[in-house]
mmCIF file of C-alpha atoms and ligand atoms in Angstrom:
data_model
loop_
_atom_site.group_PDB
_atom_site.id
_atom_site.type_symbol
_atom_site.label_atom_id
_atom_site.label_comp_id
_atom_site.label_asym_id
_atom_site.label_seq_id
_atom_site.Cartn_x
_atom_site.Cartn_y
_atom_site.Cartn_z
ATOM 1 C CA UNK W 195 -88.495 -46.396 90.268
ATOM 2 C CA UNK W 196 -86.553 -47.131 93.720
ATOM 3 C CA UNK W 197 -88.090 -49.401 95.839
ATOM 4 C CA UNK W 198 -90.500 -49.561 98.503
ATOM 5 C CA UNK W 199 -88.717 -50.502 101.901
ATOM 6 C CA UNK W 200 -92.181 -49.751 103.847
ATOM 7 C CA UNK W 201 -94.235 -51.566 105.374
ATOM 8 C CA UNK W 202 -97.400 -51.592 104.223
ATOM 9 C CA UNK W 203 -100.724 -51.055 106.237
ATOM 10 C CA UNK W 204 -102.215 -54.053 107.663
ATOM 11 C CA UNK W 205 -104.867 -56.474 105.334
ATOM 12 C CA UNK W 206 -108.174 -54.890 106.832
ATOM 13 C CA UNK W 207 -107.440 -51.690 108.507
ATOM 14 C CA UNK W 208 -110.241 -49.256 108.978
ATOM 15 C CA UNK W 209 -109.075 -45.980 107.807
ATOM 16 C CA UNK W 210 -111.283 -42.722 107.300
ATOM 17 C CA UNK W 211 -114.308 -44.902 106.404
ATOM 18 C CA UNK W 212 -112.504 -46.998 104.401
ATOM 19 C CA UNK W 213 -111.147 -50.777 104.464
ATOM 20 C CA UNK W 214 -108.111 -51.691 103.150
ATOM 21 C CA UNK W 215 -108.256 -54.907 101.729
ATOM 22 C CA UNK W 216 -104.647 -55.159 100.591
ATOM 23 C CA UNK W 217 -101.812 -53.586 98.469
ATOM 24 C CA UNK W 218 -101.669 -53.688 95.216
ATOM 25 C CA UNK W 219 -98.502 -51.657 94.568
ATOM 26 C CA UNK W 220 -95.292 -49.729 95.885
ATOM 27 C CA UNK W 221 -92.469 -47.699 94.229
ATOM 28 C CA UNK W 222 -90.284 -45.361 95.964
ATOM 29 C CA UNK W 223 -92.495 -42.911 96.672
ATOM 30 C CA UNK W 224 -95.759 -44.428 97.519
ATOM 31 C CA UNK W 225 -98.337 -47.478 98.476
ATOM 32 C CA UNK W 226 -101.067 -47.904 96.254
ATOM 33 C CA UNK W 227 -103.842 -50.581 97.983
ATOM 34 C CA UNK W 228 -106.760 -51.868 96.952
ATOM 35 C CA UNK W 229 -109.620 -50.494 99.384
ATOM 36 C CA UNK W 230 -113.366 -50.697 100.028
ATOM 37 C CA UNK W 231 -115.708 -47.180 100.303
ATOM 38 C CA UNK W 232 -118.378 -47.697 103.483
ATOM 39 C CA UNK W 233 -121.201 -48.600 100.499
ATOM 40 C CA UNK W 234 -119.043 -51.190 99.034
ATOM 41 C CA UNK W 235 -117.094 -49.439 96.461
ATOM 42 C CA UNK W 236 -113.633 -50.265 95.156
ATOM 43 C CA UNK W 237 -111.333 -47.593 95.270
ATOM 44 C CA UNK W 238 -107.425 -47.588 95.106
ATOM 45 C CA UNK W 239 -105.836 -45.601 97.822
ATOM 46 C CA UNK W 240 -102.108 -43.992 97.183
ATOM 47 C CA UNK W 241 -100.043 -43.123 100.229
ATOM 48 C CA UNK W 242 -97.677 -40.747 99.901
ATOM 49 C CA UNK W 243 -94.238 -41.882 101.726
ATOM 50 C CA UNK W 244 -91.303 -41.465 100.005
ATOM 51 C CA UNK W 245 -88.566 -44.563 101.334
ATOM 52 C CA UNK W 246 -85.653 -41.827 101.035
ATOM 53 C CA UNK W 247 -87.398 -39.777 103.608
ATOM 54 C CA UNK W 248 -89.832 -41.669 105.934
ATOM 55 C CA UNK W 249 -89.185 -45.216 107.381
ATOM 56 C CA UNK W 250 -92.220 -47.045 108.311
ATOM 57 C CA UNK W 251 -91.708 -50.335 110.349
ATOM 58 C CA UNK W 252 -94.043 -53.385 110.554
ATOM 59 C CA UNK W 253 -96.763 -53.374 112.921
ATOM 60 C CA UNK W 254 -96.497 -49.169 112.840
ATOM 61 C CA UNK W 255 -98.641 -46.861 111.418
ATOM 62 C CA UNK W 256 -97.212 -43.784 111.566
ATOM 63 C CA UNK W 257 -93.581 -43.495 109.764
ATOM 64 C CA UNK W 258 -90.293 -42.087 111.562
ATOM 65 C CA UNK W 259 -89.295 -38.886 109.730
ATOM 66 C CA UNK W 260 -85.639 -38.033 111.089
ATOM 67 C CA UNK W 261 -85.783 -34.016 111.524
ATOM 68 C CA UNK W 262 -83.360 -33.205 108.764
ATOM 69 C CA UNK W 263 -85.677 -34.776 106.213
ATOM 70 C CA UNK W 264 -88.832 -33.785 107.274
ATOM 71 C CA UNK W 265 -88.796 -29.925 105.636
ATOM 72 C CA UNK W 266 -88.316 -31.846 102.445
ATOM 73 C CA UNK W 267 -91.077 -34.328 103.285
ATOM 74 C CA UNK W 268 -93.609 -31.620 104.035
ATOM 75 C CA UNK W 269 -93.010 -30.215 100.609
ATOM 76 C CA UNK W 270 -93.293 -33.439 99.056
ATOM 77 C CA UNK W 271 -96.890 -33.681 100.765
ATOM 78 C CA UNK W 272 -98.107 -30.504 99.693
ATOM 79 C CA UNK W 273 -97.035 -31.601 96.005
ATOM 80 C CA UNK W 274 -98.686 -34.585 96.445
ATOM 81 C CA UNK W 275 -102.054 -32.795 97.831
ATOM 82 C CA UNK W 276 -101.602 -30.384 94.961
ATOM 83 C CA UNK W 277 -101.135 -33.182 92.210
ATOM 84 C CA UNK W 278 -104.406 -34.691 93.611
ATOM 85 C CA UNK W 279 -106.272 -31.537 93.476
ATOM 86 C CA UNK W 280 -105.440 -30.668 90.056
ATOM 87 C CA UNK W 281 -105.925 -33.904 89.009
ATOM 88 C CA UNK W 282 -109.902 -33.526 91.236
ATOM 89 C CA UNK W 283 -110.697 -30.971 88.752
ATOM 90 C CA UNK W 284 -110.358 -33.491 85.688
ATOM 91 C CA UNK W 285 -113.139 -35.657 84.285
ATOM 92 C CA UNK W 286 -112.044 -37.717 81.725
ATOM 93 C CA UNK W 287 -112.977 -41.189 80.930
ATOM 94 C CA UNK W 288 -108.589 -41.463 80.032
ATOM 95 C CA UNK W 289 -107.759 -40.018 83.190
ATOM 96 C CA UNK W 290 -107.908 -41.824 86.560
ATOM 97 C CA UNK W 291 -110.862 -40.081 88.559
ATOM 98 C CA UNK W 292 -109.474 -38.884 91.910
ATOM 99 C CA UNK W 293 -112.747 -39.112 94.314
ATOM 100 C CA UNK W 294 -111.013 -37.944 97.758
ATOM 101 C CA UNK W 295 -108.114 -36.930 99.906
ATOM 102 C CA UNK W 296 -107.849 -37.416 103.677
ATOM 103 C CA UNK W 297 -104.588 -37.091 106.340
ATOM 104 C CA UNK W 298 -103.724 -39.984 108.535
ATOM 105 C CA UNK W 299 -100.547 -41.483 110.336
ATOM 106 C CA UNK W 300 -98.858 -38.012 109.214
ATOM 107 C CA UNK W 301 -99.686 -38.214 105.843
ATOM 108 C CA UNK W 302 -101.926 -37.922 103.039
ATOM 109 C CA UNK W 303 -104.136 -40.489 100.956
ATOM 110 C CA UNK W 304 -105.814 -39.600 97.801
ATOM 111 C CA UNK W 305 -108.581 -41.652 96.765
ATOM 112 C CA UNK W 306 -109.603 -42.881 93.454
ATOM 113 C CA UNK W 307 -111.824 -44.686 91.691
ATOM 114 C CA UNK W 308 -110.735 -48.540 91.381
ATOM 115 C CA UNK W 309 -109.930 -49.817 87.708
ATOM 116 C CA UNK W 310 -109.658 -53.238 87.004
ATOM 117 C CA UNK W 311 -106.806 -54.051 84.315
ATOM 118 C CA UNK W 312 -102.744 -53.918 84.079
ATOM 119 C CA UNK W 313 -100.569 -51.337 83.417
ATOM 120 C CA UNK W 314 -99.132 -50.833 79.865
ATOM 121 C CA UNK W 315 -95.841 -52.315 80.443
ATOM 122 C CA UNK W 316 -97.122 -55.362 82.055
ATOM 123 C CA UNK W 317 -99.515 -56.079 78.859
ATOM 124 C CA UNK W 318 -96.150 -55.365 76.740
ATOM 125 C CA UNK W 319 -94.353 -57.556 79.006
ATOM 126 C CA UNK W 320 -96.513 -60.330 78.659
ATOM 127 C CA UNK W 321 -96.793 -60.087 75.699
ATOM 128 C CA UNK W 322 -93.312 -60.018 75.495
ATOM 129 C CA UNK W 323 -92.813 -63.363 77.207
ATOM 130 C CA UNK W 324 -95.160 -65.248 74.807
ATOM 131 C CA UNK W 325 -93.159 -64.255 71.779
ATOM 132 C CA UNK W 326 -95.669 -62.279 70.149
ATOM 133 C CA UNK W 327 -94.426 -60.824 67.059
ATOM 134 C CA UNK W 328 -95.378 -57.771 66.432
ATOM 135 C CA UNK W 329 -95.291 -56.958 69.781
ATOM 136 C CA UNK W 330 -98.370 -54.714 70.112
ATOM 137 C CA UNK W 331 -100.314 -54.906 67.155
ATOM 138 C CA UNK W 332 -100.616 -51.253 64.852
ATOM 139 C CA UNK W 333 -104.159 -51.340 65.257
ATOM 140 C CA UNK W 334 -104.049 -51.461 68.811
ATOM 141 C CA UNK W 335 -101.616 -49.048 69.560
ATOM 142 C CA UNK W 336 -103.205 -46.698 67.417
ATOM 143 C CA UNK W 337 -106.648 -47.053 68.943
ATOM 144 C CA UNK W 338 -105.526 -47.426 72.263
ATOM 145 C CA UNK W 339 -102.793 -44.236 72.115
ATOM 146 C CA UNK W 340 -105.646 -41.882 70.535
ATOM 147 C CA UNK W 341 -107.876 -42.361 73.753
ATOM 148 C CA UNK W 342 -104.514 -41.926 75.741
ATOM 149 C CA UNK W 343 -104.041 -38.656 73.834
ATOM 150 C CA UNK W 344 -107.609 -37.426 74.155
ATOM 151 C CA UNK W 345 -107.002 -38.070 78.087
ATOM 152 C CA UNK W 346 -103.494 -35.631 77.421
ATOM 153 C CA UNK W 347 -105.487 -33.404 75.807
ATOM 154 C CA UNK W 348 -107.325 -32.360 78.676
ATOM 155 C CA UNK W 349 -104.632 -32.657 81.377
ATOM 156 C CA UNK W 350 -102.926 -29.719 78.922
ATOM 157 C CA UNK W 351 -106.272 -28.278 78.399
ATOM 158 C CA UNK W 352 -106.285 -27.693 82.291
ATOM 159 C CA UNK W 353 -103.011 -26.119 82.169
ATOM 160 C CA UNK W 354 -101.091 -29.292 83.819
ATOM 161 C CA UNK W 355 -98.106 -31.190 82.191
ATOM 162 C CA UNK W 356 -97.999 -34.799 83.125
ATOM 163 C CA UNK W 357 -94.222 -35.250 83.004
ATOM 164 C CA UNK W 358 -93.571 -38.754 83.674
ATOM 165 C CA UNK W 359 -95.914 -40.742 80.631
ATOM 166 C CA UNK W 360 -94.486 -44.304 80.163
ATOM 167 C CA UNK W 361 -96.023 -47.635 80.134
ATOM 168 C CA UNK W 362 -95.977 -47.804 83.795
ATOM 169 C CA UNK W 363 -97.914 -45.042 84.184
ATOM 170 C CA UNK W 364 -100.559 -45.705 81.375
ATOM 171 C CA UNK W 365 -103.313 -48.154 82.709
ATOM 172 C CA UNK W 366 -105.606 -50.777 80.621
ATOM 173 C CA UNK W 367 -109.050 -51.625 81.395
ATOM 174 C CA UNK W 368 -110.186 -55.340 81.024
ATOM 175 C CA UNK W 369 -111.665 -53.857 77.736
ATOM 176 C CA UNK W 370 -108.380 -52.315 75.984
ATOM 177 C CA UNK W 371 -109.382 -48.716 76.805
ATOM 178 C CA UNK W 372 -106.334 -46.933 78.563
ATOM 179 C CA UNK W 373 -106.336 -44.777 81.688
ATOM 180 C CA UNK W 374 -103.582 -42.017 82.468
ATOM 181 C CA UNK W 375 -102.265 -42.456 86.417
ATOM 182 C CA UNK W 376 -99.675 -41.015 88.494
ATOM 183 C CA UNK W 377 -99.416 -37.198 87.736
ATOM 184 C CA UNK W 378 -96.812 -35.275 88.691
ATOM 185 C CA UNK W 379 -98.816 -31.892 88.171
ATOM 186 C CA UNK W 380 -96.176 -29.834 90.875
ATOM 187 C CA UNK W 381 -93.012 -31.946 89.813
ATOM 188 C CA UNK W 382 -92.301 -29.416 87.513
ATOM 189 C CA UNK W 383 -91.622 -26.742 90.505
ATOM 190 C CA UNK W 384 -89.484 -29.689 92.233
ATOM 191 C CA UNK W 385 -85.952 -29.156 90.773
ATOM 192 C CA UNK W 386 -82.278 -29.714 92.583
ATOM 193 C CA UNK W 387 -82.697 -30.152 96.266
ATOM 194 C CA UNK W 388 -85.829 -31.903 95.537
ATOM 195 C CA UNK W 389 -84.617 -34.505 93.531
ATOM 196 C CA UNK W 390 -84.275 -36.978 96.310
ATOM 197 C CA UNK W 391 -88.144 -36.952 96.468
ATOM 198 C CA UNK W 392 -89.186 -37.285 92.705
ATOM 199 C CA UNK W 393 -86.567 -38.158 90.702
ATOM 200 C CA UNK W 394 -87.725 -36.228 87.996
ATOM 201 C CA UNK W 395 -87.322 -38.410 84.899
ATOM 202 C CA UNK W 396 -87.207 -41.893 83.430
ATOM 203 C CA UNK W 397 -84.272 -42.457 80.979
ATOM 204 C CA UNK W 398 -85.735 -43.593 77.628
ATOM 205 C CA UNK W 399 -89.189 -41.471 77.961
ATOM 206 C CA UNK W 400 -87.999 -38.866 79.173
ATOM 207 C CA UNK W 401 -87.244 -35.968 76.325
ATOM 208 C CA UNK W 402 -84.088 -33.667 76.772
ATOM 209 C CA UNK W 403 -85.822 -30.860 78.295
ATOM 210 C CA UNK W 404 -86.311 -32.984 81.339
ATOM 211 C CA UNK W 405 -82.575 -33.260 82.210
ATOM 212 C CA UNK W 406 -82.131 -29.477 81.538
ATOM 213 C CA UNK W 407 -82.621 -27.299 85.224
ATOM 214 C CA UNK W 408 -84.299 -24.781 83.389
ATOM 215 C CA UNK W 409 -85.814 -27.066 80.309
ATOM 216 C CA UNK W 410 -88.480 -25.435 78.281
ATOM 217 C CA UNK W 411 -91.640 -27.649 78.969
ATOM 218 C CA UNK W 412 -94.437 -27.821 77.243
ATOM 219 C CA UNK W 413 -97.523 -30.238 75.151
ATOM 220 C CA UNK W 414 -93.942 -30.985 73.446
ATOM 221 C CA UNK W 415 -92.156 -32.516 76.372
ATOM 222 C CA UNK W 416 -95.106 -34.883 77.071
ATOM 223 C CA UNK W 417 -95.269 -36.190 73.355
ATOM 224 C CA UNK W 418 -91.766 -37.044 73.165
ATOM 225 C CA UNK W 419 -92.515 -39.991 76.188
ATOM 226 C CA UNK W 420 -95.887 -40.601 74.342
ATOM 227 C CA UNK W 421 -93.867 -41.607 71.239
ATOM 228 C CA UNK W 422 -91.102 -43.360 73.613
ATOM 229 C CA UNK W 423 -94.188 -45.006 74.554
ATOM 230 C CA UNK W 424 -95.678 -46.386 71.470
ATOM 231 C CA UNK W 425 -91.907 -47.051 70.655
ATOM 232 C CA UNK W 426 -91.617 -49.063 73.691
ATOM 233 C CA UNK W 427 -94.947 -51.395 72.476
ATOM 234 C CA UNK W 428 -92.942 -51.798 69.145
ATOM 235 C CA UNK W 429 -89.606 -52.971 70.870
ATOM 236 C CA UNK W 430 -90.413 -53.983 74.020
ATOM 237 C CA UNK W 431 -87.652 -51.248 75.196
ATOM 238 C CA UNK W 432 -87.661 -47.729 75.859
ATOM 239 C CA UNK W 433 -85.943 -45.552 73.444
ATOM 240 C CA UNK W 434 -82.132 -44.649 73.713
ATOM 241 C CA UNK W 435 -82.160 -42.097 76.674
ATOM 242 C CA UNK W 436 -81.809 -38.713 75.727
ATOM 243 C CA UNK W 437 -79.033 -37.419 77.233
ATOM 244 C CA UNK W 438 -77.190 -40.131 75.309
ATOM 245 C CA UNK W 439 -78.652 -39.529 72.410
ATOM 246 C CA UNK W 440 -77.367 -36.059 72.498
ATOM 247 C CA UNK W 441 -73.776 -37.423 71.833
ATOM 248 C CA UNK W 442 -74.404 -40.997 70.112
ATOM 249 C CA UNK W 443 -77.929 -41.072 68.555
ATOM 250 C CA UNK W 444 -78.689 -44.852 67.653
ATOM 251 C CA UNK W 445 -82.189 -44.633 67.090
ATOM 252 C CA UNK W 446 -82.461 -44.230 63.903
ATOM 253 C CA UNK W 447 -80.942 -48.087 63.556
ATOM 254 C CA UNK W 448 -83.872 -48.852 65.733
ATOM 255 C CA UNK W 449 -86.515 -47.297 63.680
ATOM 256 C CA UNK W 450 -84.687 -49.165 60.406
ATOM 257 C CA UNK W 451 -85.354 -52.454 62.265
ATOM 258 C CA UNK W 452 -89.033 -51.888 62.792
ATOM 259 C CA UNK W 453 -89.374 -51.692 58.891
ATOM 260 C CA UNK W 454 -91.885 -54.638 57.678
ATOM 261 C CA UNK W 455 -93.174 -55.125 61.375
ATOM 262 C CA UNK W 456 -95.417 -51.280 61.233
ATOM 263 C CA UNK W 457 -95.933 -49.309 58.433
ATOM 264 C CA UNK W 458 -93.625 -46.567 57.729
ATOM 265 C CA UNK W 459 -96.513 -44.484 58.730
ATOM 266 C CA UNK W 460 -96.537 -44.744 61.680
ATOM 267 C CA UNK W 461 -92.669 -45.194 62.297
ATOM 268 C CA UNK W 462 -92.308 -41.320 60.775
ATOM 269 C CA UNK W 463 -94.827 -40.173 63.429
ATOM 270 C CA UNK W 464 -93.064 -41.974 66.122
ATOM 271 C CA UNK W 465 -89.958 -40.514 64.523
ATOM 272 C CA UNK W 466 -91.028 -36.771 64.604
ATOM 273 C CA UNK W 467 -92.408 -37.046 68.162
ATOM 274 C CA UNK W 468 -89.060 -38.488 69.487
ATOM 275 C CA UNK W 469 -86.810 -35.272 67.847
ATOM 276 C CA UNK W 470 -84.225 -34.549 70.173
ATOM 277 C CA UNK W 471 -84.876 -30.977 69.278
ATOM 278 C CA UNK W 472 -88.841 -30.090 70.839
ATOM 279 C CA UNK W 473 -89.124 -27.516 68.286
ATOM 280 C CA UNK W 474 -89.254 -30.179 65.489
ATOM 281 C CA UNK W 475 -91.485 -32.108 67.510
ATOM 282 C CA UNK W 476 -95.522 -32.130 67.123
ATOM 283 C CA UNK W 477 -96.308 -28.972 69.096
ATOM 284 C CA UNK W 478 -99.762 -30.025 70.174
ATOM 285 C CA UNK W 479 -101.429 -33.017 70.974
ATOM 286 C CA UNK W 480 -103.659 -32.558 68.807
ATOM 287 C CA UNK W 481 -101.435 -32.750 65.957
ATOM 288 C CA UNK W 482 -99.765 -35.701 66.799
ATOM 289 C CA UNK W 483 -103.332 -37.611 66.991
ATOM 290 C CA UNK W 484 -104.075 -35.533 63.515
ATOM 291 C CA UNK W 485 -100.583 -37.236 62.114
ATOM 292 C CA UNK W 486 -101.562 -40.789 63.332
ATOM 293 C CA UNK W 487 -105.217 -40.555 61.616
ATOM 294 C CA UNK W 488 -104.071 -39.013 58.546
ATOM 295 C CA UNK W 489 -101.209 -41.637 57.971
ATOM 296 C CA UNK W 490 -102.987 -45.094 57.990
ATOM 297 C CA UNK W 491 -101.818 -47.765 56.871
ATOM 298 C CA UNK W 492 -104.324 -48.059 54.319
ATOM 299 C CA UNK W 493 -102.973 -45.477 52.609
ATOM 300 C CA UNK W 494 -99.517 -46.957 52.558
ATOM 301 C CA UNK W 495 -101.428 -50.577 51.218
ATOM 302 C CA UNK W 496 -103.433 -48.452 48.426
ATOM 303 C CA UNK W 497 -99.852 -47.492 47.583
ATOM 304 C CA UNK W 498 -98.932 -50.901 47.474
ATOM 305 C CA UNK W 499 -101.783 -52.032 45.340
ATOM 306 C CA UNK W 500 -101.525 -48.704 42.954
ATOM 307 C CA UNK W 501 -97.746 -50.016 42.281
ATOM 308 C CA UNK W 502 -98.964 -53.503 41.975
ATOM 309 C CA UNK W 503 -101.451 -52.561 39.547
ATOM 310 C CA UNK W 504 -98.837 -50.738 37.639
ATOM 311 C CA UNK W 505 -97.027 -53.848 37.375
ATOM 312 C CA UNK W 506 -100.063 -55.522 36.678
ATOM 313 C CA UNK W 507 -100.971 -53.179 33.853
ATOM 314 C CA UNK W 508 -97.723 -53.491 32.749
ATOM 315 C CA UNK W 509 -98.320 -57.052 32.539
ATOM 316 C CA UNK W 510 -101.669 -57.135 30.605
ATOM 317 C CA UNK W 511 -100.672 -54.229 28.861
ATOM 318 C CA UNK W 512 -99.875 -56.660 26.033
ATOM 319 C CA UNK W 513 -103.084 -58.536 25.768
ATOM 320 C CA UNK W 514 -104.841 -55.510 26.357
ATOM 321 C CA UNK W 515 -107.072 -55.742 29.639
ATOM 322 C CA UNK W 516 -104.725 -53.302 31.505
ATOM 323 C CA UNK W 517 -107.704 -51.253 32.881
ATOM 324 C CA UNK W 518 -109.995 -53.419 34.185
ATOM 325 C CA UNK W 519 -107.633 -55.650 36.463
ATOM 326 C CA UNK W 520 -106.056 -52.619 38.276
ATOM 327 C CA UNK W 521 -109.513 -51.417 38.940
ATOM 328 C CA UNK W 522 -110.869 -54.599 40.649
ATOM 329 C CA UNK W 523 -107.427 -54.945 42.742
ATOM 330 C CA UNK W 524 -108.400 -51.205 43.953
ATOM 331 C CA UNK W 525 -111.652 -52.126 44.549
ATOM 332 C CA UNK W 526 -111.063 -55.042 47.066
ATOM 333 C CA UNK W 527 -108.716 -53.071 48.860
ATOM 334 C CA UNK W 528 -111.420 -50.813 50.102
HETATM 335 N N1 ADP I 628 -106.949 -46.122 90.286
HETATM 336 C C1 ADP I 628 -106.267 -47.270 90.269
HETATM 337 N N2 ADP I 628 -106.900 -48.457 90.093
HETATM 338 C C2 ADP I 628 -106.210 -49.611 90.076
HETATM 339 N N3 ADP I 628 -104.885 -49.706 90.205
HETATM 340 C C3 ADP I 628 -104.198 -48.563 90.395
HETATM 341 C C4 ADP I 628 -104.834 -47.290 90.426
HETATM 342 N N4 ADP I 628 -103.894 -46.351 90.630
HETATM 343 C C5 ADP I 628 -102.725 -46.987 90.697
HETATM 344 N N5 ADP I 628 -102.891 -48.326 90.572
HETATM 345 C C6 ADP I 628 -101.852 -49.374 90.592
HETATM 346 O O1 ADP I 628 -100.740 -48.906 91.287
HETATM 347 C C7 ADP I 628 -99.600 -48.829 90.426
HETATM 348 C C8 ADP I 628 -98.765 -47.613 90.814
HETATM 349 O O2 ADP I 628 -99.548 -46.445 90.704
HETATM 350 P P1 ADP I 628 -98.883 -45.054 90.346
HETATM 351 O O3 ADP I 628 -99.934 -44.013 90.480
HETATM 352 O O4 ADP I 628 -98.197 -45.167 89.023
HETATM 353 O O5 ADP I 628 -97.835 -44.883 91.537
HETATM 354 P P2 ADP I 628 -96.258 -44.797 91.634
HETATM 355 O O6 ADP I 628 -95.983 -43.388 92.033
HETATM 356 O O7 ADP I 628 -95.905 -45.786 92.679
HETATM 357 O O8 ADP I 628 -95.679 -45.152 90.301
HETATM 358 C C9 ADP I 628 -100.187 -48.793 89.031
HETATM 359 O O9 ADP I 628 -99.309 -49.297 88.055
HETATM 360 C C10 ADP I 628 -101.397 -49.680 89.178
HETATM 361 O O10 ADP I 628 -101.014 -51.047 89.127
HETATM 362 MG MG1 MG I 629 -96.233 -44.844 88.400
#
């Protein structure tokens, strides 16, 4: 995401009845800050100003929009205003609850409900940083991504794609549950001229289709970035991006590597949601999340423990107590 050359509104402004009590983040296209509601309240306000279009200057409110980029800027605030409004009609407890919308300093602030935690990549960076090996535990990011994907499943329920799913964009509560932010809900009308606003993809998450000017999007185009994402918790990387892979596809050297660290399991769903091809992809959400329950790794250790037991009744085969050992190694395993 470019950066933020903004400047941010002032520690404790007053702003249509609420107080800002400071920012808490910027990318290229908006300020998020930390804010208090006039009964006490946390909410997180997002500003929509785009650095490529509006310049704000320290000490200023308002931003200077030069007039050759402010036709473009109006459309990007009426996207914005949209995304908030489809995203108003959503309650989810995996999707960020949008409580408001309001227009100051010639633009527009949607409200939402404050959420204490870190993003998805910082957790991975972190974790990342200490060394931790596996990265993300299987257990987590199979909990964690089913609650992700029941939050997907009603963002496609209510007709919306969200079109830019990544780490970054996938928030953790103090208590492991994830939120889905930062919707994109009219991006997918914003093609060429508009590409200065949004730019419309991440490389690594974002699936073929994406780079295409008339892409067929779908449930299809948002799995492929959920499996970049759950490939990014295994690695610590996003996936090859996919206009590269078109040409050169390396992942499958990547998947290889992850062997021993997850189950194979899990790797083959990661695998099928990441097909170049979104016709060979999981079509629905809700048959990716049918995929991850049905292939646990339990299954693959009771597959384990059936060929140990093989071995094993191989072993007593001899002495004749074939039978009863296999069926007590079974037994523990449950
Ligand atoms: N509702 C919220 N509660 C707490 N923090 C939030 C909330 N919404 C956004 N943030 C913070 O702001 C960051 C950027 O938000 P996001 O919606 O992804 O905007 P951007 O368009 O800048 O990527 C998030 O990673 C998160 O740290
Ligand atoms: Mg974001």
């Amino acid at each position: 995401m470019a950066v933020q050359n903004n400047a941010p509104l002032p520690d404790g402004l007053e702003i249509a009845g609420y107080r800002i009590v400071k920012k808490i983040a910027s990318g290229g296209f908006s300020i998020v800050y930390l804010a208090y509601d006039e009964d006490g309240n946390a909410v997180a306000i997002k500003e929509y100003l785009p650095s490529s279009l509006a310049l704000r200057q320290p000490g200023e409110l308002a931003p200077a929009i030069s007039p050759e980029n402010l036709p473009v800027f109006r459309i990007g605030l009426k996207c914005f205003f949209e995304e908030g409004r489809a995203l108003a009609r959503i309650s989810h407890p995996n999707v960020v609850s949008v409580l408001n919308f309001f227009r100051a300093n010639d633009t527009v602030y949607m409200v939402m409900a404050y959420e204490s935690g870190r993003s998805l990549q910082d957790h991975i960076l972190r974790r990342r940083e200490k060394g931790e090996r596996p990265l993300v535990s299987e257990r987590f990011i199979r909990k964690m991504f089913n609650q992700v994907m029941n939050g997907l499943r009603e963002v496609h329920t209510n007709k919306l794609l969200h079109l830019d799913l990544k780490p970054a964009n996938i928030y953790l509560r103090m208590d492991g549950t994830p939120i889905l932010l930062d919707f994109g809900a009219a991006r997918q009308t914003l093609k060429g001229d508009m590409q200065k606003l949004y730019p419309m993809y991440t490389p690594g998450f974002a699936p073929p289709e994406l780079y295409e000017k008339n892409g067929n999007l779908g449930p299809w185009t948002d799995i492929y970035s959920i499996g970049a994402s759950i490939f990014a918790c295994m690695v610590g990387a996003p996936p090859q991006p996919a206009d590269q892979r078109k040409t050169n596809d390396k992942m499958e050297t990547y998947f290889r590597k992850l062997e021993g660290l997850y189950s194979t399991e899990l790797i083959d769903v990661i695998r099928w949601s990441l097909q170049v091809d979104p016709l060979q992809r999981p079509q629905s959400v809700f048959a990716l999340q049918k995929a991850l329950r049905e292939q646990q790794p339990e299954v693959k250790e009771e597959a384990l423990l059936d060929k140990l037991s093989g071995k094993l009744r191989g072993l007593f085969a001899g002495i004749g107590r074939s039978t009863a050992a296999a069926t007590t190694i079974q037994e523990n395993s449950r």
